[in-house]
Short mmCIF file of C-alpha atoms in Angstrom, two decimals:
data_model
loop_
_atom_site.label_atom_id
_atom_site.label_comp_id
_atom_site.label_asym_id
_atom_site.label_seq_id
_atom_site.Cartn_x
_atom_site.Cartn_y
_atom_site.Cartn_z
CA MET U 1 21.33 -12.11 68.70
CA ILE U 2 20.57 -10.13 65.36
CA ASN U 3 19.74 -6.56 66.36
CA LYS U 4 16.59 -5.29 63.41
CA LYS U 5 15.97 -2.12 64.32
CA VAL U 6 16.00 0.67 62.10
CA ALA U 7 15.90 4.14 63.09
CA ASN U 8 12.62 5.48 61.27
CA VAL U 9 9.81 4.70 59.13
CA THR U 10 11.74 6.11 56.66
CA GLU U 11 14.30 3.71 56.66
CA ALA U 12 12.21 1.08 56.73
CA LEU U 13 10.73 1.09 54.14
CA LYS U 14 14.22 0.95 52.19
CA GLY U 15 13.67 -0.71 48.57
CA VAL U 16 9.60 0.05 48.45
CA LYS U 17 9.37 1.34 44.86
CA ASP U 18 6.08 1.37 42.25
CA ASN U 19 4.97 -1.75 41.07
CA MET U 20 4.85 -3.26 44.10
CA THR U 21 2.71 -5.70 46.32
CA PHE U 22 2.60 -5.09 49.46
CA MET U 23 0.00 -6.82 52.47
CA LEU U 24 -0.98 -3.76 55.23
CA GLY U 25 -2.02 -4.86 58.77
CA GLY U 26 -5.47 -3.97 60.12
CA PHE U 27 -8.71 -4.08 60.86
CA GLY U 28 -10.89 -0.79 59.73
CA LEU U 29 -8.89 1.59 61.10
CA CYS U 30 -7.37 -0.52 64.32
CA GLY U 31 -4.12 -1.59 64.19
CA ILE U 32 -3.09 -0.54 60.99
CA PRO U 33 0.22 0.52 60.16
CA GLU U 34 0.11 4.26 60.42
CA ASN U 35 3.53 5.64 59.91
CA ALA U 36 4.23 3.26 56.77
CA ILE U 37 1.45 4.09 55.14
CA SER U 38 2.40 7.74 55.73
CA GLU U 39 5.28 6.83 54.11
CA LEU U 40 3.63 5.55 51.59
CA VAL U 41 2.16 8.24 50.31
CA LYS U 42 5.21 10.73 50.43
CA MET U 43 6.74 8.09 48.41
CA ASN U 44 4.40 8.89 45.80
CA ILE U 45 4.98 5.62 44.61
CA LYS U 46 2.29 4.43 41.87
CA GLY U 47 0.78 1.22 40.37
CA LEU U 48 0.44 -1.08 44.66
CA THR U 49 -1.59 -3.83 44.81
CA CYS U 50 -2.30 -4.33 48.39
CA ILE U 51 -3.61 -6.64 50.02
CA SER U 52 -5.83 -5.88 53.32
CA ASN U 53 -9.47 -6.57 54.77
CA ASN U 54 -10.45 -3.14 53.66
CA ALA U 55 -8.94 0.29 52.68
CA GLY U 56 -10.10 2.77 55.94
CA VAL U 57 -12.11 5.95 54.81
CA ASP U 58 -11.82 8.67 52.98
CA ASP U 59 -9.09 10.07 54.43
CA PHE U 60 -7.33 7.75 56.74
CA GLY U 61 -5.21 4.86 56.16
CA LEU U 62 -4.89 2.98 52.54
CA GLY U 63 -7.44 5.79 51.63
CA LEU U 64 -4.65 8.73 51.88
CA LEU U 65 -3.13 5.91 48.93
CA LEU U 66 -6.94 5.69 46.97
CA HIS U 67 -7.27 9.69 47.13
CA LYS U 68 -3.15 10.34 45.45
CA LYS U 69 -4.69 6.85 43.13
CA GLN U 70 -0.59 5.17 44.34
CA ILE U 71 -3.18 1.63 44.19
CA ASP U 72 -4.51 0.37 40.61
CA LYS U 73 -5.13 -3.32 42.60
CA MET U 74 -6.99 -3.49 45.85
CA ILE U 75 -7.17 -7.43 47.53
CA SER U 76 -10.02 -7.17 49.96
CA SER U 77 -12.94 -8.71 52.00
CA TYR U 78 -15.63 -6.02 51.43
CA VAL U 79 -15.33 -2.31 50.55
CA GLY U 80 -15.02 -1.21 54.14
CA GLU U 81 -16.47 3.25 55.05
CA ASN U 82 -14.96 3.77 52.20
CA ASP U 83 -17.30 6.33 49.46
CA GLU U 84 -13.82 6.75 47.51
CA PHE U 85 -12.69 3.26 47.32
CA GLU U 86 -16.23 1.91 46.05
CA ARG U 87 -16.65 5.77 43.27
CA GLN U 88 -13.12 3.73 41.78
CA MET U 89 -14.35 0.83 42.06
CA LEU U 90 -17.52 0.82 40.63
CA SER U 91 -15.89 3.45 37.76
CA GLY U 92 -13.30 0.92 36.73
CA GLU U 93 -10.91 2.86 37.34
CA LEU U 94 -9.43 -0.01 40.29
CA ASP U 95 -8.80 -3.18 40.00
CA VAL U 96 -10.20 -5.19 43.29
CA GLU U 97 -10.68 -8.01 43.68
CA LEU U 98 -12.73 -8.78 46.58
CA ILE U 99 -12.81 -12.76 47.89
CA PRO U 100 -14.30 -14.42 51.82
CA GLN U 101 -12.86 -12.67 55.31
CA GLY U 102 -11.19 -16.25 56.54
CA THR U 103 -9.90 -17.04 53.08
CA LEU U 104 -8.46 -13.39 52.68
CA ALA U 105 -6.90 -14.37 56.29
CA GLU U 106 -5.92 -18.06 55.17
CA ARG U 107 -4.23 -16.91 52.31
CA CYS U 108 -2.25 -15.13 53.79
CA ARG U 109 -1.44 -17.74 57.11
CA ALA U 110 0.00 -20.55 53.82
CA ALA U 111 2.67 -17.40 52.38
CA GLN U 112 3.50 -17.44 56.39
CA SER U 113 4.07 -21.10 56.84
CA GLY U 114 5.70 -21.71 53.03
CA PHE U 115 2.31 -23.65 52.05
CA PRO U 116 1.43 -22.42 47.95
CA ALA U 117 -2.02 -23.92 48.06
CA PHE U 118 -4.92 -24.73 49.89
CA TYR U 119 -8.09 -25.88 49.34
CA THR U 120 -11.56 -24.32 51.11
CA PRO U 121 -15.52 -25.01 50.62
CA ALA U 122 -15.70 -20.55 50.95
CA GLY U 123 -17.04 -19.84 48.41
CA TYR U 124 -17.54 -22.86 46.39
CA GLY U 125 -20.92 -22.12 43.12
CA THR U 126 -19.63 -18.13 43.70
CA GLU U 127 -18.03 -16.20 41.54
CA VAL U 128 -15.41 -16.33 43.82
CA ALA U 129 -14.41 -20.28 42.35
CA GLU U 130 -14.78 -18.96 38.83
CA GLY U 131 -11.64 -20.25 36.57
CA LYS U 132 -10.22 -22.10 40.25
CA GLU U 133 -9.39 -25.24 40.32
CA THR U 134 -11.82 -27.95 42.34
CA ARG U 135 -12.31 -30.52 43.86
CA GLU U 136 -14.20 -33.46 45.94
CA PHE U 137 -13.30 -34.44 49.58
CA ASN U 138 -15.55 -36.63 51.30
CA GLY U 139 -18.80 -35.72 49.58
CA LYS U 140 -18.09 -31.70 49.94
CA MET U 141 -16.55 -29.56 46.92
CA TYR U 142 -13.47 -27.09 48.25
CA VAL U 143 -12.01 -24.30 46.18
CA LEU U 144 -7.73 -24.90 45.68
CA GLU U 145 -6.93 -21.03 46.38
CA LYS U 146 -3.37 -19.75 46.04
CA ALA U 147 -1.36 -18.42 49.37
CA PHE U 148 -0.12 -14.85 48.28
CA GLU U 149 3.53 -13.27 47.17
CA ALA U 150 3.71 -10.10 48.16
CA ASP U 151 7.14 -7.64 48.13
CA PHE U 152 6.61 -6.10 51.37
CA SER U 153 4.32 -6.75 54.87
CA PHE U 154 3.66 -3.84 56.95
CA VAL U 155 1.90 -4.59 60.21
CA LYS U 156 1.41 -2.70 63.97
CA ALA U 157 2.14 -3.81 66.24
CA TRP U 158 1.93 -3.10 70.43
CA LYS U 159 5.05 -3.47 72.17
CA GLY U 160 7.97 -5.35 69.85
CA ASP U 161 11.74 -5.83 71.20
CA LEU U 162 15.39 -5.68 69.09
CA ALA U 163 14.82 -8.87 67.59
CA GLY U 164 11.79 -8.32 66.48
CA ASN U 165 9.21 -10.38 68.55
CA LEU U 166 6.34 -8.33 68.48
CA ILE U 167 3.32 -8.34 71.43
CA PHE U 168 -0.02 -7.08 69.34
CA LYS U 169 -2.99 -5.24 71.86
CA GLY U 170 -6.91 -5.64 71.79
CA THR U 171 -8.92 -5.54 68.76
CA ALA U 172 -5.34 -4.82 66.84
CA ARG U 173 -4.60 -8.96 66.65
CA ASN U 174 -6.34 -9.41 63.81
CA PHE U 175 -4.40 -9.56 60.41
CA ASN U 176 -0.81 -8.23 61.43
CA PRO U 177 -0.06 -11.36 62.99
CA ALA U 178 -0.71 -13.56 60.16
CA MET U 179 0.79 -11.42 57.51
CA CYS U 180 4.04 -11.71 59.78
CA GLY U 181 6.48 -13.44 57.68
CA ALA U 182 4.45 -12.91 54.49
CA ALA U 183 6.19 -11.06 52.11
CA LYS U 184 9.88 -11.20 51.27
CA ILE U 185 10.25 -8.73 54.34
CA THR U 186 8.48 -8.04 56.98
CA VAL U 187 8.58 -4.26 58.52
CA ALA U 188 6.89 -4.17 61.73
CA GLU U 189 6.00 -0.49 63.78
CA VAL U 190 5.46 -0.76 67.43
CA GLU U 191 4.03 2.08 69.79
CA GLU U 192 6.95 0.96 72.25
CA LEU U 193 10.43 -0.59 71.75
CA VAL U 194 12.17 -2.73 74.38
CA PRO U 195 15.89 -4.43 74.68
CA VAL U 196 15.60 -7.61 73.77
CA GLY U 197 14.76 -9.85 77.25
CA GLU U 198 11.73 -7.19 78.77
CA LEU U 199 9.74 -9.02 76.55
CA ASN U 200 7.59 -12.17 78.83
CA PRO U 201 8.24 -14.98 76.32
CA ASN U 202 5.18 -16.49 76.97
CA GLU U 203 3.08 -13.08 76.27
CA ILE U 204 4.65 -13.08 72.35
CA HIS U 205 2.53 -13.20 69.75
CA ILE U 206 5.24 -13.96 66.85
CA PRO U 207 8.52 -14.54 67.25
CA GLY U 208 11.22 -12.19 65.31
CA ILE U 209 12.11 -14.98 63.14
CA PHE U 210 9.32 -13.52 61.64
CA VAL U 211 10.32 -10.27 61.08
CA GLN U 212 13.15 -7.83 59.31
CA ARG U 213 13.22 -5.04 59.85
CA ILE U 214 11.73 -3.08 63.46
CA PHE U 215 11.15 0.63 64.42
CA GLN U 216 9.12 2.88 66.49
CA GLY U 217 6.61 4.64 65.45
CA GLU U 218 5.15 8.18 65.95
CA ASN U 219 2.10 10.04 66.51
CA TYR U 220 -0.23 7.56 66.17
CA GLU U 221 -3.89 9.00 65.77
CA LYS U 222 -5.49 5.42 66.18
CA ARG U 223 -8.99 6.67 65.32
CA ILE U 224 -12.32 5.12 65.90
CA GLU U 225 -14.26 3.60 62.31
CA GLN U 226 -17.37 4.06 64.06
CA ARG U 227 -17.72 5.50 67.53
CA THR U 228 -21.37 3.49 69.37
CA VAL U 229 -21.52 5.25 72.89
CA ARG U 230 -24.75 3.86 74.61
CA GLN U 231 -26.54 6.71 76.95
CA ARG U 232 -26.82 6.91 80.58
CA ASN U 233 -29.63 5.30 82.29
#
């Protein structure tokens, strides 16, 4: 069994450089690769294209990269709670491609599965379909969407083993699984890293074949984007 463990986040991000395209798992602030993002901020690399459901908030997650103007283009499904993301988009400082959320997920999965493109009805007749090939199937129109091409995919899981097998917990099982194996190199950070054989095979969400590097992360904040509570009766 191949041991895919690396010592730390610095070693995990070896080979990362300016002008690359990254996939980053998570939804808002849930299940984001906090350690990888912090390291990218420290590395101060520029000209990045980031594929992620959204960009978190101003002072956390991808918002930290936006504040340092490290991202040139965001490919997302919505702006979210990030005021800086909105400001840079409206001012023209940031190139933004907004696409339907299901299409975003499927473009990840297509890359993961080795499919170059697929047809979807989402976005037909709107700006989303401008400049793209369309085709009719059984009386319904579809838009041709291409699989993403990324250099690195950064994901965060709850548990993993030395072979790269991953288990995601709760809502953190969002875009993370679809981004595993969807880039040239997938880096997984986990809360708990265990020896091979300790994970129940029936509970593994992503097999290690989709992961090239894995490390145990540190100091997870796990912030809540919007806390909603119910008053006690």
